[in-house]
Short mmCIF file of C-alpha atoms and ligand atoms in Angstrom, two decimals:
data_model
loop_
_atom_site.label_atom_id
_atom_site.label_comp_id
_atom_site.label_asym_id
_atom_site.label_seq_id
_atom_site.Cartn_x
_atom_site.Cartn_y
_atom_site.Cartn_z
CA MET Z 1 61.26 78.41 121.93
CA LYS Z 2 60.25 74.74 121.65
CA VAL Z 3 57.84 73.48 119.02
CA ASN Z 4 56.43 70.06 118.19
CA SER Z 5 56.48 70.54 114.43
CA ILE Z 6 58.18 72.86 111.96
CA LEU Z 7 54.67 73.78 110.77
CA GLU Z 8 54.18 75.69 114.03
CA LEU Z 9 56.85 78.13 112.83
CA ILE Z 10 54.68 79.38 109.97
CA GLY Z 11 53.55 82.99 110.40
CA ASN Z 12 54.18 85.35 113.31
CA THR Z 13 57.09 86.89 111.45
CA PRO Z 14 58.48 90.00 113.18
CA LEU Z 15 57.85 93.60 112.14
CA VAL Z 16 61.15 95.35 111.39
CA LYS Z 17 61.62 99.12 111.09
CA LEU Z 18 63.74 100.25 108.15
CA ASN Z 19 66.57 102.55 109.18
CA LYS Z 20 68.85 103.29 106.23
CA VAL Z 21 66.79 103.33 103.04
CA VAL Z 22 64.09 105.73 104.29
CA GLU Z 23 64.54 109.39 103.31
CA PRO Z 24 64.73 112.20 105.90
CA ASP Z 25 61.41 113.77 107.00
CA SER Z 26 59.48 110.62 106.15
CA ALA Z 27 56.96 108.41 107.88
CA ASP Z 28 58.33 105.29 109.57
CA VAL Z 29 58.48 102.24 107.30
CA HIS Z 30 58.01 98.78 108.82
CA VAL Z 31 58.46 95.50 106.93
CA LYS Z 32 57.51 91.91 107.67
CA PRO Z 33 60.37 89.67 106.49
CA GLU Z 34 58.17 86.86 105.25
CA TYR Z 35 61.23 85.00 103.98
CA LEU Z 36 61.65 83.91 107.62
CA ASN Z 37 58.78 81.45 107.13
CA PRO Z 38 60.23 77.90 107.03
CA SER Z 39 60.16 77.43 103.23
CA GLY Z 40 61.25 81.00 102.61
CA SER Z 41 58.11 82.90 101.64
CA LEU Z 42 54.72 84.20 102.72
CA LYS Z 43 53.14 81.34 100.77
CA ASP Z 44 53.71 79.00 103.75
CA ARG Z 45 50.82 80.83 105.39
CA ILE Z 46 48.40 80.06 102.57
CA ALA Z 47 49.67 76.51 102.02
CA VAL Z 48 48.82 75.45 105.57
CA GLU Z 49 45.50 77.35 105.57
CA MET Z 50 44.35 75.92 102.21
CA ILE Z 51 45.38 72.35 103.08
CA ARG Z 52 43.72 72.37 106.53
CA ASP Z 53 40.57 73.89 105.01
CA ALA Z 54 40.43 71.24 102.26
CA GLU Z 55 40.95 68.47 104.83
CA GLU Z 56 38.11 69.81 106.98
CA LYS Z 57 35.81 69.97 103.95
CA GLY Z 58 36.73 66.41 102.92
CA LEU Z 59 38.21 67.61 99.62
CA LEU Z 60 41.71 66.39 100.51
CA LYS Z 61 42.15 62.93 102.02
CA PRO Z 62 45.06 60.58 102.83
CA GLY Z 63 46.52 59.14 99.63
CA TYR Z 64 45.61 62.20 97.54
CA THR Z 65 48.05 64.18 95.40
CA ILE Z 66 48.16 67.96 95.80
CA ILE Z 67 48.65 69.84 92.54
CA GLU Z 68 49.18 73.54 91.86
CA ALA Z 69 50.21 76.00 89.18
CA SER Z 70 52.99 78.19 90.52
CA THR Z 71 55.93 80.31 89.47
CA GLY Z 72 57.77 79.18 92.57
CA ASN Z 73 56.77 80.23 96.06
CA THR Z 74 53.36 78.60 96.36
CA GLY Z 75 54.79 75.47 94.76
CA THR Z 76 57.60 75.47 97.30
CA ALA Z 77 55.25 76.09 100.23
CA LEU Z 78 52.87 73.32 99.15
CA SER Z 79 55.85 71.01 98.60
CA PHE Z 80 56.98 71.72 102.16
CA VAL Z 81 53.63 71.62 103.99
CA GLY Z 82 52.06 68.94 101.75
CA THR Z 83 54.88 66.43 102.11
CA GLN Z 84 55.09 67.12 105.86
CA LEU Z 85 51.44 66.12 106.12
CA GLY Z 86 51.99 62.95 104.10
CA TYR Z 87 50.70 63.94 100.66
CA ASP Z 88 52.30 63.62 97.24
CA VAL Z 89 52.79 67.03 95.63
CA GLU Z 90 53.11 67.87 91.92
CA ILE Z 91 53.78 71.42 90.78
CA TYR Z 92 53.22 72.83 87.29
CA MET Z 93 55.56 75.72 86.54
CA PRO Z 94 55.93 77.97 83.52
CA GLU Z 95 59.32 77.41 81.86
CA GLY Z 96 62.07 79.93 82.47
CA MET Z 97 62.01 80.18 86.27
CA THR Z 98 65.36 79.84 88.05
CA ARG Z 99 66.72 76.29 88.52
CA GLU Z 100 67.02 76.70 92.27
CA ARG Z 101 63.25 77.13 92.61
CA ILE Z 102 62.75 73.72 91.02
CA ARG Z 103 65.52 72.17 93.10
CA ILE Z 104 64.04 73.52 96.34
CA MET Z 105 60.65 71.90 95.55
CA GLU Z 106 62.32 68.64 94.55
CA ASN Z 107 64.34 68.66 97.75
CA TYR Z 108 61.09 68.75 99.74
CA GLY Z 109 59.98 65.70 97.75
CA ALA Z 110 57.68 67.22 95.11
CA LYS Z 111 57.57 66.46 91.39
CA VAL Z 112 57.94 69.53 89.22
CA HIS Z 113 56.64 69.80 85.65
CA GLU Z 114 57.74 72.70 83.47
CA LEU Z 115 55.36 73.85 80.75
CA PRO Z 116 56.23 76.13 77.81
CA LEU Z 117 55.89 79.80 78.71
CA ALA Z 118 52.85 81.53 77.22
CA SER Z 119 53.78 83.80 74.32
CA GLY Z 120 54.42 87.42 75.23
CA SER Z 121 55.26 86.59 78.83
CA GLU Z 122 58.92 87.56 78.91
CA GLY Z 123 60.38 89.82 81.55
CA SER Z 124 58.69 90.49 84.85
CA ILE Z 125 55.02 89.71 84.35
CA ALA Z 126 52.37 89.46 87.06
CA GLY Z 127 52.22 85.88 88.36
CA ALA Z 128 48.49 85.76 87.70
CA GLU Z 129 49.15 86.22 83.96
CA VAL Z 130 52.09 83.91 83.52
CA GLU Z 131 50.36 81.06 85.38
CA ILE Z 132 47.30 80.76 83.12
CA ASP Z 133 48.61 77.86 81.00
CA THR Z 134 49.70 75.89 84.05
CA ARG Z 135 46.26 76.43 85.62
CA ILE Z 136 44.62 75.06 82.48
CA LYS Z 137 46.84 71.98 82.91
CA CYS Z 138 45.79 71.60 86.58
CA LEU Z 139 42.11 71.88 85.62
CA GLU Z 140 42.58 69.14 83.02
CA ILE Z 141 44.37 66.84 85.49
CA GLU Z 142 41.77 67.44 88.19
CA SER Z 143 38.88 66.66 85.88
CA THR Z 144 40.41 63.47 84.44
CA ASN Z 145 41.92 61.89 87.59
CA ASP Z 146 40.70 60.71 90.98
CA ASN Z 147 42.38 61.48 94.29
CA ILE Z 148 43.68 64.86 93.16
CA TRP Z 149 43.27 68.12 95.02
CA TRP Z 150 44.14 71.31 93.13
CA ALA Z 151 44.87 74.03 95.68
CA ARG Z 152 43.69 76.84 93.33
CA GLN Z 153 45.56 79.58 95.16
CA PHE Z 154 44.23 82.21 92.74
CA SER Z 155 40.61 81.73 93.78
CA ASN Z 156 40.76 79.81 97.07
CA PRO Z 157 39.15 81.93 99.85
CA ALA Z 158 41.51 80.24 102.37
CA ASN Z 159 44.36 82.17 100.69
CA THR Z 160 42.78 85.53 101.58
CA ARG Z 161 41.81 84.25 105.06
CA ALA Z 162 45.45 83.34 105.76
CA HIS Z 163 46.42 86.93 105.07
CA VAL Z 164 43.63 88.42 107.17
CA LYS Z 165 45.72 86.83 109.94
CA THR Z 166 48.87 88.51 108.54
CA GLY Z 167 47.00 91.82 108.76
CA ARG Z 168 45.99 91.18 112.37
CA GLU Z 169 49.62 90.37 113.22
CA ILE Z 170 50.63 93.75 111.77
CA ILE Z 171 48.02 95.57 113.87
CA ASP Z 172 49.13 93.81 117.07
CA GLN Z 173 52.86 94.19 116.41
CA LEU Z 174 52.81 97.86 115.43
CA GLY Z 175 50.58 98.89 118.31
CA GLU Z 176 50.03 102.26 116.58
CA LYS Z 177 47.93 103.37 113.66
CA VAL Z 178 48.80 101.89 110.27
CA ASP Z 179 48.50 104.80 107.82
CA ALA Z 180 49.37 102.96 104.61
CA PHE Z 181 49.92 99.37 103.50
CA VAL Z 182 51.66 98.51 100.26
CA ALA Z 183 52.04 95.11 98.58
CA SER Z 184 52.74 93.70 95.14
CA ILE Z 185 49.95 91.69 93.57
CA GLY Z 186 50.54 88.12 92.41
CA VAL Z 187 47.25 86.32 92.86
CA GLY Z 188 46.17 89.08 95.26
CA GLY Z 189 45.74 87.12 98.52
CA THR Z 190 48.30 89.10 100.50
CA LEU Z 191 46.99 92.55 99.61
CA TYR Z 192 43.29 91.63 99.86
CA GLY Z 193 43.61 89.73 103.15
CA VAL Z 194 45.80 92.31 104.89
CA ALA Z 195 43.62 95.16 103.55
CA LYS Z 196 40.48 93.53 104.97
CA ALA Z 197 42.05 93.19 108.43
CA LEU Z 198 43.46 96.73 108.45
CA ARG Z 199 40.24 98.38 107.24
CA GLU Z 200 38.30 96.73 110.10
CA VAL Z 201 40.42 98.72 112.54
CA TYR Z 202 41.67 101.76 110.57
CA SER Z 203 38.93 102.74 108.15
CA ASP Z 204 41.06 105.37 106.37
CA VAL Z 205 44.27 103.33 105.97
CA LYS Z 206 45.63 103.77 102.44
CA ILE Z 207 45.88 100.47 100.56
CA ILE Z 208 48.22 100.49 97.58
CA GLY Z 209 48.76 97.58 95.21
CA LEU Z 210 51.86 97.21 93.04
CA GLU Z 211 52.35 95.56 89.68
CA PRO Z 212 55.35 95.14 87.38
CA ALA Z 213 55.66 98.00 84.87
CA SER Z 214 55.75 95.31 82.16
CA ALA Z 215 52.37 93.74 83.05
CA ASN Z 216 50.41 92.85 79.90
CA TYR Z 217 47.01 93.55 81.48
CA PRO Z 218 47.73 96.35 83.97
CA LEU Z 219 45.49 96.42 87.02
CA SER Z 220 46.38 100.11 87.33
CA GLU Z 221 44.03 100.56 84.36
CA GLY Z 222 41.34 98.34 85.92
CA PHE Z 223 40.77 94.59 85.97
CA THR Z 224 40.74 92.91 82.57
CA ARG Z 225 40.35 89.21 82.06
CA VAL Z 226 43.23 87.68 80.09
CA PRO Z 227 41.45 87.28 76.73
CA GLY Z 228 40.03 83.83 76.03
CA THR Z 229 40.33 82.56 79.62
CA ALA Z 230 37.48 80.91 81.50
CA ASP Z 231 36.41 81.61 85.09
CA GLU Z 232 38.00 78.32 86.19
CA VAL Z 233 41.51 79.69 85.49
CA CYS Z 234 41.18 83.48 85.70
CA GLY Z 235 39.77 86.21 87.93
CA GLY Z 236 39.29 84.84 91.41
CA ILE Z 237 40.80 86.84 94.25
CA ILE Z 238 42.17 89.61 92.00
CA GLU Z 239 38.80 90.21 90.38
CA ASP Z 240 36.99 90.23 93.77
CA MET Z 241 39.58 92.60 95.22
CA MET Z 242 39.47 95.00 92.27
CA LEU Z 243 35.65 95.08 92.27
CA SER Z 244 35.43 95.44 96.07
CA GLY Z 245 36.81 98.99 95.93
CA ILE Z 246 39.14 98.25 98.88
CA LEU Z 247 42.23 99.50 97.00
CA ASP Z 248 43.07 103.19 96.84
CA LYS Z 249 45.21 102.59 93.79
CA VAL Z 250 47.47 100.19 91.91
CA VAL Z 251 50.81 101.59 90.78
CA LYS Z 252 53.58 100.25 88.57
CA VAL Z 253 57.14 99.61 89.70
CA SER Z 254 59.93 99.03 87.18
CA ASN Z 255 62.23 96.01 87.39
CA GLU Z 256 65.21 98.34 87.77
CA ASP Z 257 63.74 100.15 90.78
CA ALA Z 258 62.67 96.85 92.39
CA ILE Z 259 66.10 95.24 91.91
CA ALA Z 260 67.98 98.34 93.08
CA MET Z 261 65.93 98.57 96.28
CA SER Z 262 66.21 94.82 96.94
CA ASP Z 263 70.01 95.23 96.72
CA ARG Z 264 69.86 98.13 99.17
CA LEU Z 265 67.70 96.10 101.58
CA VAL Z 266 70.35 93.37 101.62
CA LYS Z 267 73.41 95.59 101.82
CA GLU Z 268 72.13 98.43 104.00
CA GLU Z 269 69.43 96.80 106.14
CA GLY Z 270 70.69 93.18 106.21
CA LEU Z 271 67.38 91.87 104.87
CA PHE Z 272 68.15 88.97 102.48
CA CYS Z 273 65.00 89.30 100.42
CA GLY Z 274 63.80 88.77 96.86
CA ILE Z 275 62.84 91.18 94.11
CA SER Z 276 59.18 91.86 94.88
CA SER Z 277 60.41 92.85 98.36
CA GLY Z 278 62.43 95.55 96.60
CA ALA Z 279 59.32 96.72 94.73
CA ASN Z 280 57.31 96.82 97.96
CA ALA Z 281 59.99 98.71 99.89
CA TYR Z 282 60.63 101.10 96.98
CA MET Z 283 56.99 102.19 97.00
CA ALA Z 284 56.70 102.14 100.80
CA VAL Z 285 59.67 104.55 101.03
CA LYS Z 286 58.09 106.82 98.40
CA ILE Z 287 54.74 106.90 100.21
CA ALA Z 288 56.51 107.48 103.54
CA LYS Z 289 58.09 110.62 102.06
CA GLU Z 290 54.68 111.84 100.87
CA LEU Z 291 53.00 111.18 104.25
CA GLY Z 292 55.79 112.63 106.38
CA PRO Z 293 56.84 112.09 110.02
CA GLY Z 294 54.33 110.76 112.54
CA ASN Z 295 52.83 108.23 110.10
CA ASN Z 296 53.44 104.50 109.66
CA VAL Z 297 53.80 102.71 106.33
CA VAL Z 298 53.87 98.91 106.38
CA THR Z 299 54.78 96.34 103.76
CA VAL Z 300 55.91 92.72 103.46
CA LEU Z 301 59.12 91.19 102.12
CA PRO Z 302 57.49 88.22 100.35
CA ASP Z 303 60.40 85.87 99.73
CA HIS Z 304 64.02 84.86 100.25
CA ARG Z 305 66.84 85.84 97.92
CA ASP Z 306 68.09 82.23 97.73
CA ARG Z 307 65.70 81.57 94.82
CA TYR Z 308 67.14 84.31 92.61
CA LEU Z 309 70.87 83.84 93.10
CA SER Z 310 71.59 82.20 89.74
CA GLU Z 311 70.16 85.18 87.86
CA LYS Z 312 72.95 87.61 87.12
CA LYS Z 313 70.61 90.61 86.93
CA TYR Z 314 69.52 89.99 90.53
CA THR Z 315 72.99 89.70 92.03
CA THR Z 316 75.04 92.87 91.96
C1 PLP X 401 57.85 86.80 95.30
C2 PLP X 401 56.40 87.15 95.41
N1 PLP X 401 56.06 88.38 95.74
C3 PLP X 401 54.77 88.75 95.84
C4 PLP X 401 53.75 87.87 95.59
C5 PLP X 401 52.34 88.36 95.70
O1 PLP X 401 51.55 87.67 96.60
P1 PLP X 401 50.04 87.33 96.29
O2 PLP X 401 50.03 86.15 95.37
O3 PLP X 401 49.45 87.04 97.62
O4 PLP X 401 49.43 88.52 95.62
C6 PLP X 401 54.08 86.57 95.23
C7 PLP X 401 53.06 85.60 94.88
O5 PLP X 401 52.55 85.49 93.82
C8 PLP X 401 55.43 86.19 95.14
O6 PLP X 401 55.79 84.94 94.82
#
C-alpha cells in the first residue's frame, strides 16, 4: 500500500473474528480494532470529518486554533489531524487522566490544559458527564476570542456522520447479516452513527449501548440532563440518540468486567486494546451466547492500550 498522507490511513480498519473469548454454542463475535487508526483510536474518524466539514462551511480557516474538551482520545485525534493540516490545537482535559494521554497530545504539537475534575466524578464515569466543565471552558474561550474553532464533538453532526461510514464498513466487511451491534457510549457518535447505517440495511438488528456501572446519570434509566447545564454544553448527540428510539437498550458494565475482558483480549486474542474495548467485548460475548450459533454480533475496540499503561489497575 502506498499513500500520499498519513491521513489517508484513517478508517477502513479490519473486522476481526474473536476465537478464544467466545463461549461454546454462541453467535460469532467480530470486532473492529479501532486502535489501528493512526493516533490510536476511533476518534481519528471524527476528527478528520469534523475538521473538513468546518473548513467547507468556512468556520475553520488558516491561522485558527482548534479547541476541544476531551478526556483523551478526541483530544489526541484533533492534535494529530489538526496539526497535520496546519492548525494550532489546544485541548481542555479534566484532571486525573493518565500522563501518557497528555504526553501523546503534546508530542503531536498540541497544548493541553488540565482543569479540576468536577465533584463526584471519581472512578469510571461516562465521558459526557466528566467533560461538562471543560466544555464550559471551551464555550467561554470561543465567545471571547477570534479565530477559534471549537470542534464540539458532543453535538457536532459530523461526528455521527463519520460513524455512519464505520457502520457501512461493517456491512461491507461482514458480508452477512449483522444481528446485534454493541458499543459503549461516550458522546454517543459511534453508537448512533453505526446504528443508523445498520438499520438502513438490517431493520431488526439489535442495537445495545453500554455505560459504566458507576455513571452518575445512567442512560439505562433514560436520558437526564446533568443538572444545571445549558444546551450549549449538554445533550447533543446522546439526547438525539436516546429520543430517536434507535436503541434497543442501554446496559451497565462494571469496571472489573471491562478490565478483565480487556486483559483477555490482549493475552488470548492478541488485541492490544483499552478498557472500553473490554466492556464492549464483554457484552458482545454475552449477547452472542444469548443469540446462539448462526448469528453475528459486532462491536468496536475504541482505543489503544498505550494510553492506560501507567495505571496499575489496568495492567495485570
Ligand atoms: C476509549 C473510548 N471508548 C469509547 C468511547 C465512546 O465513543 P463515543 O464518544 O463515540 O460514544 C470513547 C469516546 O468517548 C472513548 O474514548
